[in-house]
Amino acid sequence: MLNTLVRYFNLIVITLFILLLISFSLAYFFPGDPYTNLTGKMLLADTDGPLAAAFREGNVLQQFWYYVQNLTMGNWGHSFSSALPLYDQIFQTLPATLELTFYASTLSLVIGIPCGMLAGFLHHKKTDYTFMSMSMVMVSFPVFWLALLLILIFSLQLNLLPMSGRLSLLYDIPETSGFVLIDIINSSHPDRDAALYDAIQHLILPTIAVSFITTAVFLRTTRRAIVDVMATEYIKTAQTRGLPFYVIFSRHVLRNAMLSILPLLAIQISTLVTNVMIVETVFSWPGVGHWLIQAIYERDYPAIRIGMLLVSSIVVFFAMSLECISRLIDPSRDNKKYA
Amino acid sequence: MILLDIKNLTLEIESNGVLVKALDKASLILEEGEIRALVGESGSGKSLIVKAISGALPPQWIVTADRMTWRGQNLLTMTRAERRKIMRRDIAVVFQDPVAALDPSATLQEQLTESIPEEFVAGTWFWQKRRSRLDIAHSLLHKVGIKDTEYCMAHYAHELPVDICQKFMIAMALVSQPTVLIADDPTRGMETNTKRQILSLFKNLNKTRDLSILFVSHDLVAISSMADTMTVLYCGQTVEDGPFQSVRKKPFHPYTKALMDSAPSFSPDLQPKSALIALGGTIPTLQHLPIGCRLGPRCPRAQKKCVETPVSRKINQHTYRCHFPMHLDDKGIL
Ligand SMILES: Nc1ncnc2c1ncn2[C@@H]1O[C@H](COP(=O)(O)OP(=O)(O)O)[C@@H](O)[C@H]1O
Ligand code: SF4
Ligand SMILES: [Mg+2]
């Protein structure tokens, strides 16, 4: 138990350190002055702060050290294009991304896992084949193309749903938490219900676009796990003990299937985040992905650096935590090899 | 009364795109109150028979039989619910590999207590029931010779030694107080004392509770101490079947003879220093099954006729499947 925790903690720390190192070296790889690339400010003779001093001296180790120190203090540098502090910008855009990711992954879990179970139990039956071919088609869709297709059909042709943004400009909802639905519910806006309806309409297409592929992946993963568990000796044995199906399912199948699904879901997190970022761009969803792509267009090096660092850290953190949890709740972990 | 009646059980497995008969017309009868030994070397298909009876075969395997009944009810055509009911109360199975047969993610306590039929549980409230379940579990584990029952029940299968798991499987099979116990090599790898304890438990249950046992084993010494009848299986075919003493003293089938002779301590009139008489070669794999009598290539008595599958013949209680049986003259008379 403690062993596993320490192991994963080390793994996360080391990975984050490497990410920091890469983000720092980006400042040198980008064209221009490294100090400017790192902070978004010019290095003048009278710029104060230890980082500026380290750059004037040319001591790379010190530069890295003070860079990390600045990061931990929330001193993330300034954007080239807007000259605003990146810290504030990130925390304005991050909630939108988290919101979209949350809805999309919830939708995928709610649809993908039960359908996968159904397909697994009806292995080699018509339902199974239907689900499998459907999910095969679904995973083959490129995300950006699917997003455009959705816009084309539901926004432009049928005119049912809005094609971009998060909320119509008509509604002026004060941002408190940054999560649009929560903000609307908590606000005292006179047209609160209409705003909520509008926000949900804006959410539908991006959520579908993101969860389309994720659902298919979850479905396939779950189905495989169920089929594997159902074929094991111990399930066969439980059946020969004459236990009713619901007992076998809830006590033996579910737990073992989940134990093998969880680490696979952890791997999917990076795909999920990538898809969210692409979808944000297509739908002009004001999240980190959209913001980062804008930064790349504008060669806003400090923004690119911090965006890349943040997104990769989040992915690493969540993926490893999920894996660590699945390791911790797996009673047979002792006789499995560690990563 | 006949409990289990299996006639010409055939099991076809698809292997590399062709169907092979892993079991070819195997027959077996289990009478009420008897202990029947099912013997045969490794790979003969003993475990397959056990799995076929208990319904634990993969669904894509094809099971056919002239007869496969439990107290006259057809096991192959009955609904799943009916079969489950029989498996819950009447037939209990101990599978060959105890660790694989236990859920790796559930403690042994969970698995044992969930197998206790509701009828045995005393009390009305859930804590009373829980108490009662635990009492039943502890006393059962004691009975099969597990000393530290608390420790055993609190752990997962992979955390315990194999012989504890073996005993645990036996306890789990006995928990429903079944009519029939099917035990697939239950004493494999056990040390002598432990083995003796398990065997005497079986004999005891057979005497006091009228438990019928299908005892699958290689261990001829153990079998000779308890079996009433014996079925010999070779390569998916039942080659000989009959009362234990009769099969042992006068085996008709060359394979049975070789099997008996291969256990030196068991062979009744073995001369000192005589060579062990055993068959050359090994049991064929499913991909290379001989036609006709499957013992053919290894059989010292084989002749041309043996490429035809011998039909089963019966003398008194004693059945065999061989064209050229031993201990019989040409006309088939003892
Ligand atoms: N799951 C399986 N898939 C394919 N062949 C199998 C499988 N299980 C057993 N067999 C084959 O069936 C034959 C009988 O096996 P088994 O019943 O385990 O023998 P025994 O229990 O008598 O040692 C063997 O030849 C084995 O290779
Ligand atoms: S039928 Fe032929 S090959 Fe088979 S056991 Fe008898 S003598 Fe041997
Ligand atoms: Mg076996």
XYZ file of C-alpha atoms and ligand atoms in Angstrom:
709
model
C 0.000 0.000 0.000
C 2.526 2.607 1.148
C 4.991 1.144 -1.274
C 2.612 1.709 -4.171
C 1.840 5.251 -3.062
C 5.508 6.172 -2.787
C 6.241 4.589 -6.138
C 3.540 6.526 -7.930
C 4.384 9.706 -6.089
C 7.973 9.418 -7.272
C 6.828 8.658 -10.777
C 4.631 11.762 -10.840
C 7.342 13.983 -9.375
C 9.968 12.783 -11.819
C 7.661 13.164 -14.787
C 6.643 16.651 -13.719
C 10.281 17.581 -13.297
C 11.051 16.439 -16.832
C 8.084 18.441 -18.103
C 9.420 21.507 -16.295
C 12.817 20.961 -17.845
C 11.338 20.698 -21.322
C 9.193 23.800 -20.842
C 12.243 25.708 -19.698
C 14.338 24.591 -22.621
C 11.564 25.706 -24.984
C 12.530 29.268 -24.134
C 15.927 28.583 -25.690
C 14.555 26.714 -28.680
C 12.072 29.389 -29.670
C 13.538 32.155 -31.797
C 14.386 35.322 -29.930
C 15.678 36.143 -26.514
C 15.225 33.311 -23.966
C 14.293 35.661 -21.147
C 11.629 37.296 -23.252
C 10.316 33.914 -24.357
C 10.108 32.814 -20.748
C 8.468 35.840 -19.194
C 7.005 37.879 -21.997
C 9.037 40.881 -20.854
C 12.155 42.502 -22.251
C 15.369 41.934 -20.357
C 16.482 45.498 -19.640
C 19.436 46.582 -17.610
C 17.233 47.593 -14.732
C 14.765 44.616 -14.770
C 14.708 43.393 -11.229
C 14.054 39.944 -9.802
C 16.426 36.983 -9.336
C 15.428 35.400 -12.663
C 16.509 38.490 -14.591
C 19.745 38.540 -12.616
C 20.396 34.892 -13.467
C 19.829 35.632 -17.147
C 22.201 38.558 -17.044
C 24.827 36.314 -15.490
C 24.095 33.503 -17.933
C 23.941 30.788 -15.265
C 21.482 28.248 -16.705
C 21.048 26.264 -13.504
C 20.095 29.377 -11.591
C 17.778 30.404 -14.398
C 15.962 27.098 -14.160
C 15.815 27.288 -10.395
C 14.269 30.764 -10.344
C 11.985 29.829 -13.231
C 10.553 27.000 -11.138
C 10.314 29.304 -8.147
C 8.388 31.848 -10.199
C 6.042 29.140 -11.416
C 5.232 27.993 -7.897
C 4.561 31.576 -6.866
C 2.031 32.027 -9.644
C 4.397 34.193 -11.610
C 3.839 32.536 -14.955
C 4.925 35.332 -17.246
C 2.976 37.572 -19.599
C 1.389 36.953 -22.919
C 3.058 38.566 -25.959
C -0.205 39.353 -27.629
C -2.289 40.711 -24.759
C 0.455 41.556 -22.256
C -1.797 40.151 -19.542
C -0.464 37.812 -16.844
C -0.722 34.212 -18.098
C -1.775 32.923 -14.698
C -5.025 34.892 -14.870
C -5.621 33.957 -18.472
C -5.178 30.274 -17.782
C -7.540 30.314 -14.860
C -10.110 32.096 -16.963
C -10.012 29.457 -19.667
C -9.353 26.299 -17.668
C -12.853 25.946 -16.171
C -14.422 25.896 -19.622
C -12.149 23.034 -20.614
C -12.763 21.137 -17.405
C -16.488 21.591 -17.822
C -16.502 20.240 -21.343
C -14.207 17.361 -20.387
C -16.365 16.509 -17.421
C -19.634 16.397 -19.363
C -18.108 14.522 -22.256
C -16.419 11.891 -20.113
C -19.519 11.457 -17.959
C -21.606 10.939 -21.058
C -19.077 8.454 -22.408
C -18.994 6.520 -19.149
C -22.752 6.457 -18.796
C -23.281 5.191 -22.332
C -20.072 3.334 -23.081
C -19.767 1.144 -20.000
C -23.310 -0.253 -19.845
C -23.356 -0.853 -23.604
C -19.966 -2.515 -23.335
C -21.274 -4.770 -20.591
C -24.295 -5.684 -22.651
C -22.087 -6.492 -25.626
C -19.764 -8.495 -23.368
C -22.564 -10.600 -21.934
C -24.063 -11.146 -25.373
C -20.669 -12.090 -26.771
C -20.936 -13.388 -30.360
C -24.604 -12.487 -30.531
C -26.272 -9.957 -32.815
C -26.252 -7.180 -30.203
C -22.551 -7.669 -29.701
C -21.815 -7.513 -33.426
C -23.987 -4.418 -33.800
C -22.230 -2.621 -30.966
C -18.827 -3.694 -32.214
C -19.343 -2.511 -35.796
C -20.899 0.718 -34.553
C -18.009 1.457 -32.241
C -15.543 0.519 -34.981
C -17.075 3.186 -37.198
C -17.162 5.633 -34.302
C -13.480 5.342 -33.412
C -12.552 5.820 -37.056
C -14.041 9.319 -37.198
C -11.426 12.066 -37.093
C -12.524 14.455 -34.350
C -12.185 17.708 -36.255
C -14.108 16.288 -39.178
C -16.854 15.010 -36.914
C -17.087 18.418 -35.249
C -17.388 20.139 -38.605
C -19.957 17.602 -39.722
C -22.049 18.241 -36.623
C -21.912 21.964 -37.236
C -22.824 21.478 -40.860
C -25.838 19.327 -40.080
C -27.233 20.668 -36.822
C -26.264 24.317 -37.041
C -26.166 25.222 -40.693
C -28.648 22.818 -42.284
C -31.183 22.199 -39.558
C -30.481 25.367 -37.655
C -31.170 23.638 -34.380
C -28.130 24.367 -32.288
C -25.596 27.191 -32.075
C -22.325 26.558 -33.843
C -19.845 28.283 -31.598
C -19.198 29.765 -28.209
C -20.379 28.921 -24.792
C -23.224 31.309 -24.142
C -25.109 33.790 -26.254
C -23.853 37.345 -25.843
C -27.337 38.409 -24.809
C -26.854 36.983 -21.380
C -24.438 38.708 -19.145
C -23.675 36.227 -16.432
C -21.009 37.240 -13.919
C -18.195 34.688 -13.742
C -17.644 33.357 -10.278
C -16.705 29.698 -10.526
C -15.979 29.781 -14.241
C -18.280 26.803 -14.849
C -21.033 28.259 -16.942
C -23.913 26.105 -15.733
C -23.041 26.627 -12.081
C -22.600 30.345 -12.604
C -25.986 30.652 -14.265
C -27.746 28.668 -11.575
C -26.134 30.787 -8.881
C -26.736 34.098 -10.640
C -29.714 36.352 -10.070
C -30.082 37.193 -13.747
C -33.699 37.937 -14.704
C -33.580 35.508 -17.638
C -31.851 32.787 -15.749
C -33.844 29.901 -17.206
C -33.443 31.148 -20.720
C -29.718 31.531 -20.151
C -29.482 28.013 -18.811
C -31.326 26.689 -21.830
C -29.019 28.622 -24.085
C -25.906 27.339 -22.315
C -27.076 23.763 -22.584
C -27.751 24.247 -26.286
C -24.220 25.484 -26.705
C -22.884 22.502 -24.811
C -24.621 19.772 -26.793
C -22.576 19.676 -29.982
C -19.088 19.955 -28.435
C -19.975 17.330 -25.842
C -21.205 14.941 -28.509
C -18.143 15.586 -30.649
C -15.774 14.773 -27.787
C -17.667 11.858 -26.336
C -18.348 10.180 -29.683
C -14.954 8.534 -29.886
C -14.455 8.178 -26.142
C -17.762 6.322 -25.824
C -16.703 3.897 -28.505
C -13.373 3.301 -26.804
C -15.001 2.771 -23.404
C -17.493 0.400 -24.973
C -14.790 -1.717 -26.541
C -12.658 -1.713 -23.404
C -15.561 -2.748 -21.195
C -16.719 -5.431 -23.585
C -13.267 -6.957 -23.747
C -12.965 -6.935 -19.952
C -16.373 -8.559 -19.489
C -15.667 -11.220 -22.094
C -12.327 -11.991 -20.460
C -13.773 -12.168 -16.968
C -16.722 -14.289 -18.065
C -14.327 -16.816 -19.580
C -12.308 -17.249 -16.392
C -12.370 -20.373 -14.284
C -13.685 -18.586 -11.236
C -16.780 -17.277 -12.983
C -17.442 -20.740 -14.406
C -16.970 -22.125 -10.919
C -19.296 -19.554 -9.410
C -21.875 -20.591 -11.991
C -21.493 -24.248 -11.112
C -22.064 -23.342 -7.486
C -25.536 -22.415 -8.670
C -25.280 -18.775 -7.677
C -27.922 -16.607 -9.302
C -26.816 -14.312 -12.110
C -27.139 -11.081 -10.159
C -24.898 -12.394 -7.391
C -22.256 -13.513 -9.865
C -22.536 -10.217 -11.700
C -22.388 -7.889 -8.733
C -19.936 -9.801 -6.583
C -17.566 -11.307 -9.100
C -17.900 -9.990 -12.649
C -18.263 -6.299 -11.956
C -15.339 -5.914 -9.609
C -12.891 -7.917 -11.665
C -13.941 -6.231 -14.893
C -13.587 -2.784 -13.314
C -10.143 -3.652 -12.020
C -8.986 -4.347 -15.534
C -10.867 -1.418 -17.111
C -9.586 1.289 -14.781
C -5.918 1.317 -15.866
C -7.033 1.285 -19.499
C -9.228 4.301 -18.862
C -6.220 6.062 -17.396
C -4.441 5.682 -20.712
C -7.438 7.217 -22.467
C -7.146 10.501 -20.585
C -4.525 11.911 -22.945
C -6.659 11.067 -25.982
C -9.625 12.667 -24.301
C -7.752 15.903 -23.603
C -6.406 16.042 -27.150
C -9.913 15.630 -28.515
C -11.253 18.306 -26.187
C -8.630 20.748 -27.433
C -9.445 20.063 -31.062
C -13.168 20.380 -30.467
C -12.653 23.632 -28.564
C -10.888 25.071 -31.567
C -13.590 24.048 -33.994
C -16.426 25.322 -31.796
C -14.525 28.420 -30.572
C -15.132 27.091 -27.094
C -13.264 29.493 -24.807
C -11.121 26.839 -23.125
C -7.420 26.174 -22.722
C -7.198 24.309 -26.005
C -8.725 27.106 -28.004
C -6.531 29.594 -26.200
C -3.385 27.521 -26.779
C -4.038 27.139 -30.509
C -4.577 30.875 -30.747
C -1.254 31.349 -28.972
C 0.440 29.076 -31.490
C -1.013 31.096 -34.387
C 0.232 34.281 -32.831
C 3.632 32.873 -31.882
C 2.962 33.827 -28.313
C 5.891 31.839 -26.926
C 5.322 32.348 -23.190
C 1.708 31.252 -23.641
C 2.668 28.209 -25.697
C 5.181 27.205 -23.053
C 2.855 27.532 -20.103
C -0.102 25.991 -21.961
C 1.928 22.963 -22.952
C 3.265 22.583 -19.425
C -0.145 22.884 -17.838
C -1.981 20.522 -20.175
C 0.690 17.849 -19.983
C 0.904 18.146 -16.185
C -2.842 17.729 -15.857
C -2.830 14.687 -18.114
C 0.098 13.112 -16.293
C -1.389 13.818 -12.904
C -4.826 12.403 -13.636
C -3.615 9.399 -15.583
C -1.141 8.392 -12.919
C -3.536 8.995 -10.048
C -6.161 6.825 -11.713
C -3.615 4.107 -12.284
C -2.417 4.381 -8.720
C -5.964 4.097 -7.392
C -6.664 1.060 -9.524
C -3.473 -0.508 -8.208
C -4.459 0.258 -4.635
C -7.916 -1.276 -4.829
C -6.716 -4.390 -6.645
C -6.251 -7.084 -3.994
C -4.025 -9.165 -6.241
C -1.636 -6.242 -6.747
C 1.083 -7.944 -4.715
C 1.718 -10.570 -7.312
C 1.605 -8.241 -10.273
C 4.631 -6.452 -11.592
C 4.845 -2.732 -11.087
C 5.269 -0.202 -13.815
C -31.181 -45.430 -7.661
C -29.091 -43.973 -10.435
C -28.209 -40.342 -9.827
C -26.053 -39.465 -12.774
C -26.429 -41.361 -15.983
C -24.176 -40.432 -18.853
C -24.216 -42.442 -22.027
C -22.016 -41.787 -25.053
C -21.036 -38.290 -24.110
C -19.198 -36.667 -26.999
C -17.494 -33.337 -26.765
C -16.259 -31.604 -29.874
C -13.730 -28.808 -29.744
C -12.696 -26.694 -32.667
C -8.963 -26.843 -33.030
C -7.271 -25.049 -35.939
C -10.539 -24.972 -37.832
C -11.389 -28.669 -37.504
C -13.684 -30.274 -34.977
C -11.940 -32.865 -32.824
C -13.645 -35.159 -30.394
C -12.043 -34.451 -27.038
C -14.505 -36.894 -25.531
C -15.644 -39.771 -27.704
C -18.619 -41.700 -26.407
C -17.670 -41.572 -22.781
C -20.145 -43.262 -20.467
C -20.473 -43.087 -16.739
C -23.064 -43.975 -14.155
C -23.162 -42.819 -10.578
C -25.407 -44.731 -8.221
C -26.802 -43.329 -5.022
C -24.393 -43.778 -2.131
C -21.438 -45.086 -4.092
C -17.929 -43.805 -4.471
C -16.853 -44.049 -8.057
C -13.294 -43.509 -9.124
C -12.588 -41.934 -12.488
C -9.026 -42.688 -13.508
C -6.840 -42.196 -16.530
C -3.537 -40.571 -17.196
C -3.144 -36.845 -17.523
C -4.851 -35.516 -20.618
C -7.415 -38.319 -20.834
C -10.257 -35.864 -20.486
C -11.254 -36.483 -16.886
C -11.551 -32.802 -16.149
C -13.545 -32.343 -19.328
C -16.120 -34.872 -18.100
C -16.323 -33.038 -14.788
C -16.827 -29.743 -16.573
C -19.406 -31.226 -18.921
C -21.443 -32.514 -15.986
C -21.251 -29.229 -14.139
C -21.899 -27.116 -17.226
C -18.636 -25.207 -16.994
C -17.564 -25.695 -20.596
C -17.095 -22.754 -22.959
C -20.370 -22.200 -24.820
C -18.853 -22.751 -28.248
C -17.932 -26.360 -27.493
C -20.401 -28.920 -28.778
C -21.724 -31.393 -26.230
C -23.845 -34.303 -27.411
C -24.921 -37.399 -25.568
C -27.379 -40.246 -25.938
C -28.219 -39.705 -22.330
C -27.062 -37.247 -19.733
C -29.474 -37.198 -16.858
C -29.722 -36.274 -13.235
C -32.320 -38.446 -11.473
C -33.923 -38.999 -14.851
C -34.030 -35.318 -15.803
C -32.150 -34.483 -18.963
C -29.306 -32.135 -18.091
C -28.713 -31.092 -21.684
C -32.218 -29.900 -22.449
C -33.303 -28.425 -19.130
C -33.488 -24.678 -18.664
C -30.637 -22.792 -17.093
C -32.675 -22.098 -13.980
C -33.415 -25.785 -13.440
C -29.807 -26.713 -13.946
C -28.686 -23.995 -11.585
C -31.023 -25.324 -8.926
C -29.511 -28.786 -9.226
C -26.015 -27.353 -9.052
C -26.941 -25.256 -6.049
C -28.288 -28.021 -3.883
C -27.517 -31.454 -5.300
C -24.233 -31.519 -7.164
C -21.097 -29.933 -5.787
C -17.870 -29.754 -7.710
C -14.279 -29.376 -6.615
C -12.294 -28.254 -9.627
C -8.752 -29.247 -10.343
C -7.059 -25.868 -9.958
C -8.276 -24.282 -6.709
C -6.525 -20.947 -7.131
C -7.988 -20.375 -10.594
C -11.419 -21.392 -9.348
C -11.485 -18.676 -6.702
C -12.261 -15.051 -7.452
C -8.982 -13.130 -7.014
C -10.764 -9.961 -5.936
C -12.938 -11.400 -3.173
C -11.868 -12.703 0.206
C -12.454 -16.355 0.897
C -15.013 -15.417 3.521
C -17.172 -13.637 0.957
C -17.017 -16.598 -1.371
C -17.769 -19.206 1.236
C -20.616 -17.367 2.931
C -22.372 -16.540 -0.317
C -22.499 -20.262 -1.119
C -24.412 -21.141 2.032
C -28.010 -21.880 1.061
C -30.569 -19.620 2.766
C -32.251 -22.639 4.367
C -29.254 -23.316 6.605
C -29.003 -19.786 7.922
C -30.591 -19.185 11.286
C -31.951 -15.889 12.570
C -34.242 -13.232 11.207
C -32.121 -10.107 11.357
C -29.148 -9.603 9.129
C -26.640 -9.586 11.992
C -28.043 -12.856 13.289
C -27.830 -14.278 9.787
C -24.312 -13.006 9.418
C -23.345 -14.620 12.700
C -24.955 -17.885 11.680
C -23.229 -17.830 8.289
C -19.869 -17.257 9.912
C -20.455 -20.103 12.364
C -21.284 -22.476 9.531
C -18.214 -21.333 7.632
C -15.851 -21.767 10.566
C -17.076 -25.215 11.499
C -16.845 -26.365 7.894
C -13.298 -25.141 7.510
C -12.407 -26.964 10.707
C -13.904 -30.113 9.289
C -11.702 -30.087 6.207
C -8.677 -29.527 8.400
C -7.977 -25.817 8.168
C -6.694 -24.768 11.569
C -6.539 -20.986 11.432
C -9.980 -20.398 9.987
C -10.018 -16.666 10.766
C -6.803 -16.143 8.873
C -7.953 -18.221 5.944
C -11.254 -16.417 5.563
C -9.760 -12.945 5.822
C -7.390 -13.505 2.918
C -7.467 -13.720 -0.840
C -6.786 -16.930 -2.693
C -3.402 -15.843 -4.025
C -2.203 -15.049 -0.513
C -2.672 -18.589 0.769
C -0.778 -21.795 0.070
C -2.285 -24.069 -2.556
C -3.183 -26.871 -0.171
C -5.234 -24.492 1.982
C -7.067 -23.396 -1.155
C -7.649 -27.033 -2.055
C -9.198 -27.706 1.329
C -11.154 -24.519 1.079
C -12.612 -25.632 -2.251
C -13.670 -28.895 -0.651
C -15.328 -26.983 2.193
C -17.086 -24.748 -0.299
C -18.365 -27.787 -2.181
C -19.671 -29.397 0.991
C -21.378 -26.274 2.281
C -24.620 -26.936 0.436
C -24.757 -30.510 1.841
C -24.935 -31.960 -1.661
C -26.135 -35.373 -2.752
C -23.181 -35.793 -5.065
C -19.660 -34.561 -4.732
C -17.558 -34.432 -7.865
C -13.960 -33.997 -6.844
C -11.399 -33.444 -9.586
C -8.055 -34.500 -8.184
C -8.794 -33.036 -4.746
C -5.717 -34.432 -3.021
C -3.161 -33.584 -5.677
C 0.129 -32.584 -4.153
C -1.087 -32.971 -0.586
C 1.150 -34.535 1.997
C 0.198 -37.931 3.351
C -1.360 -36.821 6.623
C -3.501 -34.147 5.062
C -4.533 -36.523 2.341
C -5.564 -39.154 4.851
C -7.665 -36.596 6.672
C -9.481 -35.526 3.516
C -10.041 -39.103 2.392
C -11.434 -40.138 5.735
C -13.713 -37.109 5.669
C -15.015 -38.264 2.288
C -15.500 -41.829 3.488
C -17.225 -40.560 6.582
C -19.633 -38.354 4.660
C -20.282 -41.256 2.326
C -21.236 -43.517 5.245
C -23.082 -41.088 7.493
C -24.726 -38.760 5.020
C -24.988 -41.074 2.061
C -22.919 -38.703 -0.043
C -22.159 -40.120 -3.470
C -18.733 -39.229 -4.737
C -17.209 -39.130 -8.182
C -13.559 -39.217 -7.273
C -11.216 -38.178 -10.056
C -7.636 -39.065 -9.327
C -4.375 -40.668 -10.348
C -3.794 -41.900 -6.873
C -4.569 -45.598 -7.039
C -3.744 -46.146 -3.392
C -6.288 -43.561 -2.321
C -8.808 -44.998 -4.737
C -8.345 -48.560 -3.550
C -9.063 -47.478 -0.005
C -12.444 -46.063 -0.788
C -13.828 -46.672 -4.270
C -16.722 -49.021 -4.869
C -16.635 -48.773 -8.625
C -14.184 -47.492 -11.173
C -14.291 -45.995 -14.633
C -11.120 -45.922 -16.696
C -10.774 -43.218 -19.286
C -8.223 -43.084 -22.042
C -7.959 -40.209 -24.470
C -11.611 -39.274 -24.208
C -12.929 -42.845 -24.467
C -14.136 -44.846 -21.505
C -12.229 -48.075 -21.876
C -13.369 -50.012 -18.848
C -15.932 -49.730 -16.146
C -17.024 -51.938 -13.313
C -16.838 -52.836 -9.620
C -13.474 -51.795 -8.297
C -12.210 -55.185 -7.170
C -13.206 -56.873 -10.374
C -11.543 -54.219 -12.545
C -8.437 -54.332 -10.412
C -8.025 -58.092 -10.247
C -9.091 -58.969 -13.757
C -8.791 -55.970 -16.054
C -10.038 -56.773 -19.550
C -8.590 -53.756 -21.252
C -4.836 -53.559 -21.890
C -4.836 -49.932 -20.814
C -6.351 -50.707 -17.428
C -3.783 -53.422 -16.968
C -0.940 -51.033 -17.722
C -2.419 -48.440 -15.411
C -2.721 -50.906 -12.546
C 0.782 -52.189 -13.093
C 2.225 -48.707 -13.155
C 1.522 -48.261 -9.461
C 4.049 -50.584 -7.807
C 2.850 -50.317 -4.238
C -0.611 -51.025 -5.452
C -0.016 -53.980 -7.717
C -0.994 -56.942 -5.540
C 1.426 -59.591 -6.701
C 4.420 -57.662 -7.875
C 7.617 -59.683 -7.797
C 10.605 -57.886 -6.312
C 12.749 -56.172 -8.923
C 10.454 -56.990 -11.820
C 10.438 -54.363 -14.510
C 7.635 -51.852 -14.386
C 5.233 -52.791 -17.088
C 3.945 -49.656 -18.654
C 2.951 -48.648 -22.137
C 5.502 -47.002 -24.359
C 4.836 -43.615 -25.865
C 2.574 -40.885 -24.585
C -1.062 -39.984 -24.820
C -1.764 -38.480 -28.267
C -2.672 -34.823 -28.541
C -6.093 -33.818 -29.765
C -4.579 -32.833 -33.111
C -3.196 -36.308 -33.735
C -5.880 -38.706 -32.589
C -5.604 -42.243 -33.977
C -8.694 -43.631 -35.650
C -10.507 -46.572 -34.157
C -9.355 -47.576 -30.711
C -7.322 -44.617 -29.532
C -4.936 -46.851 -27.623
C -3.951 -48.543 -30.899
C -0.437 -47.130 -31.424
C 0.551 -47.892 -27.837
C -1.262 -51.166 -27.378
C 0.759 -54.394 -27.134
C -2.253 -56.449 -28.257
C -3.276 -54.261 -31.187
C -4.212 -55.943 -34.448
C -5.640 -54.829 -37.758
C -9.156 -54.836 -36.470
C -8.325 -52.135 -33.954
C -8.710 -49.344 -36.540
C -12.419 -49.863 -36.025
C -13.717 -48.373 -32.816
C -14.579 -51.268 -30.499
C -18.110 -51.276 -29.151
C -18.628 -51.664 -25.477
C -19.348 -55.153 -24.183
C -20.592 -56.133 -20.802
C -19.902 -59.157 -18.638
C -21.801 -59.087 -15.366
C -21.280 -55.567 -14.017
C -18.073 -55.139 -15.931
C -17.974 -53.140 -19.175
C -15.031 -52.844 -21.547
C -14.273 -51.558 -25.019
C -11.629 -53.681 -26.684
C -11.462 -56.114 -29.596
C -8.935 -58.336 -27.919
C -9.554 -58.225 -24.188
C -7.390 -59.941 -21.635
C -8.436 -62.674 -19.257
C -11.027 -63.820 -21.756
C -10.871 -66.583 -24.293
C -11.721 -66.116 -27.957
C -15.417 -66.459 -27.379
C -15.448 -63.824 -24.739
C -15.913 -66.118 -21.781
C -14.074 -65.709 -18.526
N -9.577 -25.267 -22.880
C -9.117 -26.240 -23.682
N -8.915 -25.989 -24.989
C -8.449 -26.969 -25.817
N -8.183 -28.206 -25.414
C -8.365 -28.521 -24.116
C -8.838 -27.556 -23.184
N -8.928 -28.135 -21.967
C -8.507 -29.393 -22.132
N -8.173 -29.632 -23.422
C -7.666 -30.905 -23.978
O -8.529 -31.918 -23.600
C -7.796 -33.069 -23.242
C -8.226 -33.545 -21.878
O -7.857 -32.615 -20.901
P -8.230 -32.801 -19.366
O -9.688 -33.060 -19.260
O -7.705 -31.625 -18.649
O -7.412 -34.089 -18.951
P -7.212 -34.685 -17.490
O -8.060 -33.919 -16.540
O -7.634 -36.104 -17.616
O -5.770 -34.577 -17.191
C -6.333 -32.712 -23.304
O -5.798 -33.256 -24.490
C -6.324 -31.236 -23.384
O -5.290 -30.811 -24.226
S -9.064 -52.532 -29.220
Fe -7.094 -53.193 -29.959
S -5.801 -51.421 -29.688
Fe -7.611 -51.089 -28.501
S -7.072 -51.830 -26.517
Fe -8.064 -53.507 -27.510
S -6.404 -54.608 -28.432
Fe -5.550 -52.643 -27.883
Mg -7.589 -32.922 -15.021
